[in-house]
């Protein structure tokens, strides 16, 4: 990584509105919670849940070379995805190991263990971001493979973590609001930097991290269903706030990662049709038709188009798909749909 890109990665939380706005919101919420007494403790717990989740979203997005999604109200929930809360467990685990080493063997051993933890921790976070698997993030084989692949640059994250800790300590001498902002920024800068360091290695495509346990077909199906439910709930948060594009972008990104993309399209479309307001389903149907046509699945495209017309006779495919859908309708002798498409 060049010095310029290094600086850009560290400053990314301040230069990207997608991160800066949530950073400021979280900073203000934590400041409010700190002054809230007993009630503030409860608020702080939920805010920290959201912060940890979003930090992992930033890390994952930067590792993909993309911008992170806007955090929604679901980030404050104790339910939903658990993988992006696992860094808290990692901190507790590694902290316990250091303390245990000190109690059992003394300061020299605990110092050595601390050095080892400082190397393993960023690698573990990187594995977690790539695989979204807490088990893999503590899998020694996966961690060693990642260190072998990215060890040449991960040392930068280790040095930055030490520097950030020192700066956070010095910041305690500043006014409390400014100090808390600096500390919050350093967390986000670390996540951005770590993601940017592993991004050039294309780990999402290249790194081979084996599953530690074979799952049954029912377990796999259950995991897929659970994942889709969470994704749709997240997307609904965007769509209900008049950000349909953001919601669809989230769903489409997850469909690309789904083990059964064709099944995922049908699943999301069917679930959206069950919403009280099915207008988003019709817009999603346009994307569904587009994807089906591009994959040569004319029967699926026609079926989806007819289903959308059943909901709203005024439904039309995307302009770029109209000619292909018309040709498919003519080949299938669907004269009704063909006539509608010819009329525009």
PDB file of N, CA and C in Angstrom, residues 72-74 231-248 251 272 275 277 279-280:
ATOM      1  N   UNK A  72     -29.195   0.957   9.896  1.00  0.00           N
ATOM      2  CA  UNK A  72     -30.600   1.185  10.206  1.00  0.00           C
ATOM      3  C   UNK A  72     -30.896   0.872  11.658  1.00  0.00           C
ATOM      4  N   UNK A  73     -32.158   0.939  12.010  1.00  0.00           N
ATOM      5  CA  UNK A  73     -32.566   0.713  13.393  1.00  0.00           C
ATOM      6  C   UNK A  73     -32.251  -0.706  13.835  1.00  0.00           C
ATOM      7  N   UNK A  74     -32.188  -1.641  12.856  1.00  0.00           N
ATOM      8  CA  UNK A  74     -31.917  -3.032  13.207  1.00  0.00           C
ATOM      9  C   UNK A  74     -30.502  -3.225  13.750  1.00  0.00           C
ATOM     10  N   UNK A 231     -31.769 -10.310   5.561  1.00  0.00           N
ATOM     11  CA  UNK A 231     -31.491  -9.385   4.455  1.00  0.00           C
ATOM     12  C   UNK A 231     -32.751  -8.622   4.070  1.00  0.00           C
ATOM     13  N   UNK A 232     -33.872  -9.342   3.970  1.00  0.00           N
ATOM     14  CA  UNK A 232     -35.122  -8.687   3.582  1.00  0.00           C
ATOM     15  C   UNK A 232     -35.566  -7.683   4.643  1.00  0.00           C
ATOM     16  N   UNK A 233     -35.372  -8.040   5.908  1.00  0.00           N
ATOM     17  CA  UNK A 233     -35.715  -7.100   6.972  1.00  0.00           C
ATOM     18  C   UNK A 233     -34.877  -5.840   6.907  1.00  0.00           C
ATOM     19  N   UNK A 234     -33.589  -6.020   6.610  1.00  0.00           N
ATOM     20  CA  UNK A 234     -32.697  -4.872   6.474  1.00  0.00           C
ATOM     21  C   UNK A 234     -33.121  -4.011   5.288  1.00  0.00           C
ATOM     22  N   UNK A 235     -33.429  -4.675   4.175  1.00  0.00           N
ATOM     23  CA  UNK A 235     -33.843  -3.940   2.979  1.00  0.00           C
ATOM     24  C   UNK A 235     -35.156  -3.201   3.217  1.00  0.00           C
ATOM     25  N   UNK A 236     -36.051  -3.825   3.972  1.00  0.00           N
ATOM     26  CA  UNK A 236     -37.332  -3.173   4.267  1.00  0.00           C
ATOM     27  C   UNK A 236     -37.108  -1.866   5.027  1.00  0.00           C
ATOM     28  N   UNK A 237     -36.078  -1.862   5.883  1.00  0.00           N
ATOM     29  CA  UNK A 237     -35.761  -0.635   6.596  1.00  0.00           C
ATOM     30  C   UNK A 237     -35.412   0.497   5.640  1.00  0.00           C
ATOM     31  N   UNK A 238     -34.648   0.178   4.594  1.00  0.00           N
ATOM     32  CA  UNK A 238     -34.327   1.187   3.581  1.00  0.00           C
ATOM     33  C   UNK A 238     -35.587   1.618   2.833  1.00  0.00           C
ATOM     34  N   UNK A 239     -36.339   0.620   2.345  1.00  0.00           N
ATOM     35  CA  UNK A 239     -37.484   0.898   1.476  1.00  0.00           C
ATOM     36  C   UNK A 239     -38.558   1.677   2.218  1.00  0.00           C
ATOM     37  N   UNK A 240     -38.781   1.342   3.484  1.00  0.00           N
ATOM     38  CA  UNK A 240     -39.812   2.040   4.257  1.00  0.00           C
ATOM     39  C   UNK A 240     -39.439   3.485   4.523  1.00  0.00           C
ATOM     40  N   UNK A 241     -38.152   3.812   4.363  1.00  0.00           N
ATOM     41  CA  UNK A 241     -37.703   5.202   4.526  1.00  0.00           C
ATOM     42  C   UNK A 241     -37.496   5.867   3.168  1.00  0.00           C
ATOM     43  N   UNK A 242     -38.220   5.362   2.160  1.00  0.00           N
ATOM     44  CA  UNK A 242     -38.192   5.928   0.804  1.00  0.00           C
ATOM     45  C   UNK A 242     -36.818   5.824   0.154  1.00  0.00           C
ATOM     46  N   UNK A 243     -36.069   4.819   0.546  1.00  0.00           N
ATOM     47  CA  UNK A 243     -34.775   4.571  -0.091  1.00  0.00           C
ATOM     48  C   UNK A 243     -34.842   3.206  -0.777  1.00  0.00           C
ATOM     49  N   UNK A 244     -35.720   3.138  -1.796  1.00  0.00           N
ATOM     50  CA  UNK A 244     -35.908   1.867  -2.491  1.00  0.00           C
ATOM     51  C   UNK A 244     -34.621   1.413  -3.172  1.00  0.00           C
ATOM     52  N   UNK A 245     -33.890   2.349  -3.736  1.00  0.00           N
ATOM     53  CA  UNK A 245     -32.653   1.995  -4.428  1.00  0.00           C
ATOM     54  C   UNK A 245     -31.655   1.344  -3.474  1.00  0.00           C
ATOM     55  N   UNK A 246     -31.538   1.911  -2.265  1.00  0.00           N
ATOM     56  CA  UNK A 246     -30.629   1.330  -1.282  1.00  0.00           C
ATOM     57  C   UNK A 246     -31.067  -0.056  -0.853  1.00  0.00           C
ATOM     58  N   UNK A 247     -32.384  -0.239  -0.670  1.00  0.00           N
ATOM     59  CA  UNK A 247     -32.893  -1.551  -0.288  1.00  0.00           C
ATOM     60  C   UNK A 247     -32.651  -2.593  -1.361  1.00  0.00           C
ATOM     61  N   UNK A 248     -32.916  -2.227  -2.617  1.00  0.00           N
ATOM     62  CA  UNK A 248     -32.696  -3.165  -3.714  1.00  0.00           C
ATOM     63  C   UNK A 248     -31.211  -3.474  -3.880  1.00  0.00           C
ATOM     64  N   UNK A 251     -30.325  -6.109  -1.416  1.00  0.00           N
ATOM     65  CA  UNK A 251     -30.842  -7.428  -1.791  1.00  0.00           C
ATOM     66  C   UNK A 251     -30.053  -8.010  -2.960  1.00  0.00           C
ATOM     67  N   UNK A 272     -41.917 -10.204  -0.935  1.00  0.00           N
ATOM     68  CA  UNK A 272     -42.273  -8.793  -1.106  1.00  0.00           C
ATOM     69  C   UNK A 272     -43.715  -8.638  -1.579  1.00  0.00           C
ATOM     70  N   UNK A 275     -46.148  -8.106   1.260  1.00  0.00           N
ATOM     71  CA  UNK A 275     -46.177  -6.862   2.027  1.00  0.00           C
ATOM     72  C   UNK A 275     -47.515  -6.156   1.826  1.00  0.00           C
ATOM     73  N   UNK A 277     -47.977  -3.085   1.250  1.00  0.00           N
ATOM     74  CA  UNK A 277     -47.787  -2.259   0.059  1.00  0.00           C
ATOM     75  C   UNK A 277     -46.895  -3.044  -0.897  1.00  0.00           C
ATOM     76  N   UNK A 279     -46.099  -2.322  -3.988  1.00  0.00           N
ATOM     77  CA  UNK A 279     -45.462  -1.541  -5.055  1.00  0.00           C
ATOM     78  C   UNK A 279     -43.965  -1.854  -5.154  1.00  0.00           C
ATOM     79  N   UNK A 280     -43.232  -1.946  -4.018  1.00  0.00           N
ATOM     80  CA  UNK A 280     -41.813  -2.312  -4.140  1.00  0.00           C
ATOM     81  C   UNK A 280     -41.611  -3.654  -4.838  1.00  0.00           C
TER      82      UNK A 280
END
